[in-house]
Tab-separated table of C-alpha atoms in Angstrom:
chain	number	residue	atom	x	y	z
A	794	UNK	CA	13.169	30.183	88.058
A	795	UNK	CA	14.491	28.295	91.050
A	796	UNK	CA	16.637	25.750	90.889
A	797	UNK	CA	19.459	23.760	93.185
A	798	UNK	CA	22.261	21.609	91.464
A	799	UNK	CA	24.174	19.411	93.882
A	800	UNK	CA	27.072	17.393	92.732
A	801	UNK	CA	26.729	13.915	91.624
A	802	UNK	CA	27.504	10.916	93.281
A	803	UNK	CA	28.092	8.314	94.448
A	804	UNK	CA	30.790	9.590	97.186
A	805	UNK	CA	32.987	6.737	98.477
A	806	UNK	CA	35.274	7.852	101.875
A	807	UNK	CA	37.108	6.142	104.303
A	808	UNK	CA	36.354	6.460	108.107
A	809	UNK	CA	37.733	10.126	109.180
A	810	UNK	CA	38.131	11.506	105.923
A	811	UNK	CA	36.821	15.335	105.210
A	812	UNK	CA	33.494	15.548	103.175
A	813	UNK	CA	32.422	18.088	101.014
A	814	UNK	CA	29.187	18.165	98.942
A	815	UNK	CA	28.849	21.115	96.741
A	816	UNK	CA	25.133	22.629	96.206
A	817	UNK	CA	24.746	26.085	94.478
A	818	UNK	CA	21.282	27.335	93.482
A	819	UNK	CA	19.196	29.341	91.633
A	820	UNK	CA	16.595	32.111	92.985
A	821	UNK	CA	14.305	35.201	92.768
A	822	UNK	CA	14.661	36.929	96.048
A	823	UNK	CA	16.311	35.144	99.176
A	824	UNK	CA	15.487	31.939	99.915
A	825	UNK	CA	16.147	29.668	102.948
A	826	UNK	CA	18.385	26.955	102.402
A	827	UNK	CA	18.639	23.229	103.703
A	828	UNK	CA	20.479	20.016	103.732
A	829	UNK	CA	17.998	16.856	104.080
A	830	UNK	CA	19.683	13.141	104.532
A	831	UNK	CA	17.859	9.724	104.138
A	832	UNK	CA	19.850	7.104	105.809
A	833	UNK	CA	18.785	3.582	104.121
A	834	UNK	CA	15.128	2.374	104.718
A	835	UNK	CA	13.892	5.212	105.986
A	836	UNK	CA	12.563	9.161	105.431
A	837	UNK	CA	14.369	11.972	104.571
A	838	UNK	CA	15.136	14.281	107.470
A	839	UNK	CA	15.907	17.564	108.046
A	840	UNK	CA	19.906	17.880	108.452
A	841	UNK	CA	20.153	21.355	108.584
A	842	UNK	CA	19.477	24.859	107.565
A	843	UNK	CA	20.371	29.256	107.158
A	844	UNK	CA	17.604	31.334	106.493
A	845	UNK	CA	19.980	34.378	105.322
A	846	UNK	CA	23.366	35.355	104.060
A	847	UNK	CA	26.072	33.837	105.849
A	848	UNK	CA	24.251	32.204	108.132
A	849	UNK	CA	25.944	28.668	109.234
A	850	UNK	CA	23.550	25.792	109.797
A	851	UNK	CA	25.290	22.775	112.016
A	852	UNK	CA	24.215	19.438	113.315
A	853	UNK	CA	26.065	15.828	113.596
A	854	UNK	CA	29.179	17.809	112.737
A	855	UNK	CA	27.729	18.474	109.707
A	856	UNK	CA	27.751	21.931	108.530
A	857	UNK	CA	27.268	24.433	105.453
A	858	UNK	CA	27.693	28.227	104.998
A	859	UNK	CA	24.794	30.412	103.252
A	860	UNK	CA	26.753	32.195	100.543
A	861	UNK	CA	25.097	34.621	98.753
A	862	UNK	CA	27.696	36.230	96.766
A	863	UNK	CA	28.413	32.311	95.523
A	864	UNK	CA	24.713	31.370	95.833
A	865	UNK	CA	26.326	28.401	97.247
A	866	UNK	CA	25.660	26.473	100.439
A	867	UNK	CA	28.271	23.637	100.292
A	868	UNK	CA	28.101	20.353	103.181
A	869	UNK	CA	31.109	19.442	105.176
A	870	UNK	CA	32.144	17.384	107.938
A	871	UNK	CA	35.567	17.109	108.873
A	872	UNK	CA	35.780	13.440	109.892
A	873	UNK	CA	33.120	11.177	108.734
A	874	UNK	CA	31.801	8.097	110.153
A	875	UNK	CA	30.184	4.656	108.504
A	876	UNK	CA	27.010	5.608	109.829
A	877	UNK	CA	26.833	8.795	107.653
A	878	UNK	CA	26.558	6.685	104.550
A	879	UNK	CA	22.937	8.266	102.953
A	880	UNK	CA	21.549	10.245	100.510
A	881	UNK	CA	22.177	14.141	101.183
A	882	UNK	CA	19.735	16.494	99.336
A	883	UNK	CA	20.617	20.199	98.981
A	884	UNK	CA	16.928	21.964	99.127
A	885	UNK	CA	15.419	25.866	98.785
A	886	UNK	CA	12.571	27.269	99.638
A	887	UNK	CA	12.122	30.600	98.054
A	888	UNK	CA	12.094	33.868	99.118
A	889	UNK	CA	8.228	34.417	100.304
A	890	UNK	CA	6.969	31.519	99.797
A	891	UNK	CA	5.453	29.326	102.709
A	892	UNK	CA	4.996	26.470	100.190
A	893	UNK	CA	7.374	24.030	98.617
A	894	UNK	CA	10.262	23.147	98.855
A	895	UNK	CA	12.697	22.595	95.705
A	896	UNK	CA	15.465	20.167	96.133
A	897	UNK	CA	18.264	19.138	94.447
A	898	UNK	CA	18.629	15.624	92.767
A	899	UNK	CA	20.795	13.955	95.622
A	900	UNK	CA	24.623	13.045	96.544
A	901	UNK	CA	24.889	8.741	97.522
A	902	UNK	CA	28.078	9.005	100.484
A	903	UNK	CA	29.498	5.663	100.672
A	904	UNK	CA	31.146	5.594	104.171
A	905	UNK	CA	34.094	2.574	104.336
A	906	UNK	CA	35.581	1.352	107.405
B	578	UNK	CA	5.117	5.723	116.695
B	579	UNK	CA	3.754	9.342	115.574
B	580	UNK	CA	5.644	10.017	112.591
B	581	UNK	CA	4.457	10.438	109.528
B	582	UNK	CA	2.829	7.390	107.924
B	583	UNK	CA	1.889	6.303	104.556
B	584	UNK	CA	0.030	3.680	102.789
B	585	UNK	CA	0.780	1.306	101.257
B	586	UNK	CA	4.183	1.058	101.056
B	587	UNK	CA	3.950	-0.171	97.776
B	588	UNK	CA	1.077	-1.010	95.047
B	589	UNK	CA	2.099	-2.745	91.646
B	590	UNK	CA	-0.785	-2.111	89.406
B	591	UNK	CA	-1.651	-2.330	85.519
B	592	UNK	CA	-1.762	0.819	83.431
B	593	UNK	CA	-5.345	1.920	83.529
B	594	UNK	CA	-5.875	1.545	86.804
B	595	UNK	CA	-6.998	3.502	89.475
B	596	UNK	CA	-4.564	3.755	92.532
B	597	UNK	CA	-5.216	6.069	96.214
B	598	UNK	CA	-2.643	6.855	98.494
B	599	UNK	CA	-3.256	7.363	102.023
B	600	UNK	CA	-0.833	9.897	104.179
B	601	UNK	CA	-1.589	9.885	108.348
B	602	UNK	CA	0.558	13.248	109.786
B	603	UNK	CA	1.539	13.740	112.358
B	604	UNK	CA	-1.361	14.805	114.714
B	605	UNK	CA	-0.455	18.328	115.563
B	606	UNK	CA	0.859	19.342	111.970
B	607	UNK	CA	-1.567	21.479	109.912
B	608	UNK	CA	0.559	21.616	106.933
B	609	UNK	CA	0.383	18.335	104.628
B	610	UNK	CA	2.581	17.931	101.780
B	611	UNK	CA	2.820	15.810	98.402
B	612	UNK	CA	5.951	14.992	96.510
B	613	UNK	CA	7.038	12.243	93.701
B	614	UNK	CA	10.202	10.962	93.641
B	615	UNK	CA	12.066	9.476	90.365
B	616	UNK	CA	15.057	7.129	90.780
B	617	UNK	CA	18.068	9.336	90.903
B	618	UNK	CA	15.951	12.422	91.479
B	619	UNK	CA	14.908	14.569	94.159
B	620	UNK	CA	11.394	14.633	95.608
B	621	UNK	CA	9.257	16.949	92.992
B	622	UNK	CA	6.742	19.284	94.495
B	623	UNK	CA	3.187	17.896	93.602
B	624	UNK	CA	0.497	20.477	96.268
B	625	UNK	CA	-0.083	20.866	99.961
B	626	UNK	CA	-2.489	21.833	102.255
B	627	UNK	CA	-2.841	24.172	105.118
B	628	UNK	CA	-5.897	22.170	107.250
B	629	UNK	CA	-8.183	21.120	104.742
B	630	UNK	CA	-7.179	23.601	102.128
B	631	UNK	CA	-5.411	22.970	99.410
B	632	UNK	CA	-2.903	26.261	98.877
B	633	UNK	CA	-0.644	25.088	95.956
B	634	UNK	CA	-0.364	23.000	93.080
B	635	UNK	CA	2.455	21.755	91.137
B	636	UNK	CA	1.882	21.796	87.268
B	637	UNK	CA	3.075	17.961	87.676
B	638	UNK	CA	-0.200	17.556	88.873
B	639	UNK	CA	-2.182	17.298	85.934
B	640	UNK	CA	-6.014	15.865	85.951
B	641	UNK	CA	-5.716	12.822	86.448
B	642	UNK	CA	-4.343	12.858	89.822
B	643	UNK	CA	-6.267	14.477	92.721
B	644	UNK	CA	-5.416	15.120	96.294
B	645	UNK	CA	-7.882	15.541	99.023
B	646	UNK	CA	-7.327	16.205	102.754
B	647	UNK	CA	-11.419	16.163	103.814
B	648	UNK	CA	-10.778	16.507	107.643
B	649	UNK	CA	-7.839	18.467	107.741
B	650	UNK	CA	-5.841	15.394	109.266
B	651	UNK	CA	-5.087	12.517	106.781
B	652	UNK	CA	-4.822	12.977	103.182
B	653	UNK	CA	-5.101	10.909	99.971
B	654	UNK	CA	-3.794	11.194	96.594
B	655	UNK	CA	-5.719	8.852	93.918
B	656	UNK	CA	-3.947	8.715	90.420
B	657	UNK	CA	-6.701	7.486	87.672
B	658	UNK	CA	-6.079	5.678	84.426
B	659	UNK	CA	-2.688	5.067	85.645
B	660	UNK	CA	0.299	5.594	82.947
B	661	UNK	CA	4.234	3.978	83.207
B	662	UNK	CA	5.156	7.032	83.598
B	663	UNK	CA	3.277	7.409	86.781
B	664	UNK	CA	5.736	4.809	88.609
B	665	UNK	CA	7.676	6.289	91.614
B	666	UNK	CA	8.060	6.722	95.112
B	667	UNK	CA	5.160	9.213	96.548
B	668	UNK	CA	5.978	11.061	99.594
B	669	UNK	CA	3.862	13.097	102.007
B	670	UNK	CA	5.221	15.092	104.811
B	671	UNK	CA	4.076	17.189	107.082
B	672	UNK	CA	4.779	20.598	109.676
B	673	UNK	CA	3.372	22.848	112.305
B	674	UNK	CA	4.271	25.939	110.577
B	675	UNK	CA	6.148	27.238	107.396
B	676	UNK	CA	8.159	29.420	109.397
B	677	UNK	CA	10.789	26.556	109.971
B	678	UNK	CA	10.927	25.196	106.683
B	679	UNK	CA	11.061	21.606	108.316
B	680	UNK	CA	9.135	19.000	107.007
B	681	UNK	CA	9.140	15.544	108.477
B	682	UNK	CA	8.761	13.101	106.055
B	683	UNK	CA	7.184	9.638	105.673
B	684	UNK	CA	8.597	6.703	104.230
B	685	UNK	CA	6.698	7.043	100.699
B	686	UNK	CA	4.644	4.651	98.942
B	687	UNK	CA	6.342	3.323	95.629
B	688	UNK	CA	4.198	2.880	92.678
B	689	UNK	CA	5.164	0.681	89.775
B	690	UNK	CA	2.863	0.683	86.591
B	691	UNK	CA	3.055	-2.504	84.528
């Protein structure tokens, strides 16, 4: 079936450190792949995305590599900010499908000044 | 504001109730979408429709809840004889096309079951 696994949280940086969040996943096919982020109080939102192999989403600095080989498709930022602290959600949608998407369970990044 | 809005933003209610959700997209998305959220989980699939159809359900869905999107613009999703189990945050979002894969999401409405 399909299936994303993210790494747990919480995250706790400080200001200008290098973030990683690790997301590998499961799937028939070849799905498209996306990073969603809900900053406190409000919706998630759509961070970023690769709709095939070794594509590279960006945005905000943010950015993640579609790995096939790895079935990976990792977040970084090289120097984080307060106002990044949010929930990050590693999602699929599979191969085909124009439906639903499945997301993993969430990463909590703590940002400290 | 023409996000995507839901109501309410949160109903406490006994178990055995009936509860309905109501989800306003935004006005030029076609594509309406369900999902329940658990505290430290991800939003879980529940259906969506394309216009007034409804094209997919989860097997979370099971008889006792029923979405309906009459008009092809606002939805609702009523949950009868509410159970504890039922408490959680309910999201709806919404898009123009599938193509994208981006969904713009609204706030949610949180349900707790007594």
């Amino acid at each position: 079936g399909n299936s994303v696994t993210q790494m747990e949280g919480p995250v706790t940086l400080s200001e200008e450190a290098f973030l990683t969040i690790n997301c590998t996943y499961t799937a028939t096919g070849y799905p498209s792949l996306f990073w969603y982020v809900q900053y406190p109080g409000e919706g998630l939102q759509l961070l970023l995305k690769a709709t095939k192999a070794d594509d590279k989403g960006s945005n905000k600095g943010f950015e993640a590599t579609y790995r096939k080989e790895t079935t990976s498709f990792h977040l970084e930022k090289g120097s984080v900010q307060v106002s990044d602290s949010a929930v990050y959600f590693c999602a699929l949608r599979p191969g085909g499908s124009q439906g639903n998407l499945i997301f993993g369970k969430g990463t909590k990044l703590s940002v400290k000044p | 504001d023409t996000g995507v809005s839901q109501d309410p933003r949160h109903k406490i209610t006994k178990r055995g109730q009936n509860v309905t959700f109501r989800c306003d997209p935004i006005s030029e998305h076609n594509r309406l979408y369900w999902y329940r959220q658990t505290l430290g989980q991800g939003p879980e699939f529940l259906t969506y429709f394309q216009n007034e159809a409804q094209l997919e359900k989860s097997r979370l869905l099971s008889d006792r809840f029923s979405a309906e999107r009459p008009k092809g613009s606002f939805s609702t999703l009523e949950i009868q004889r509410t159970e504890q189990g039922d408490s959680a945050m309910y999201l709806c979002a919404s898009s123009r096309t599938a193509e994208t894969g981006e969904l713009f999401f609204g706030e949610g409405s949180r349900l707790t079951v007594l």
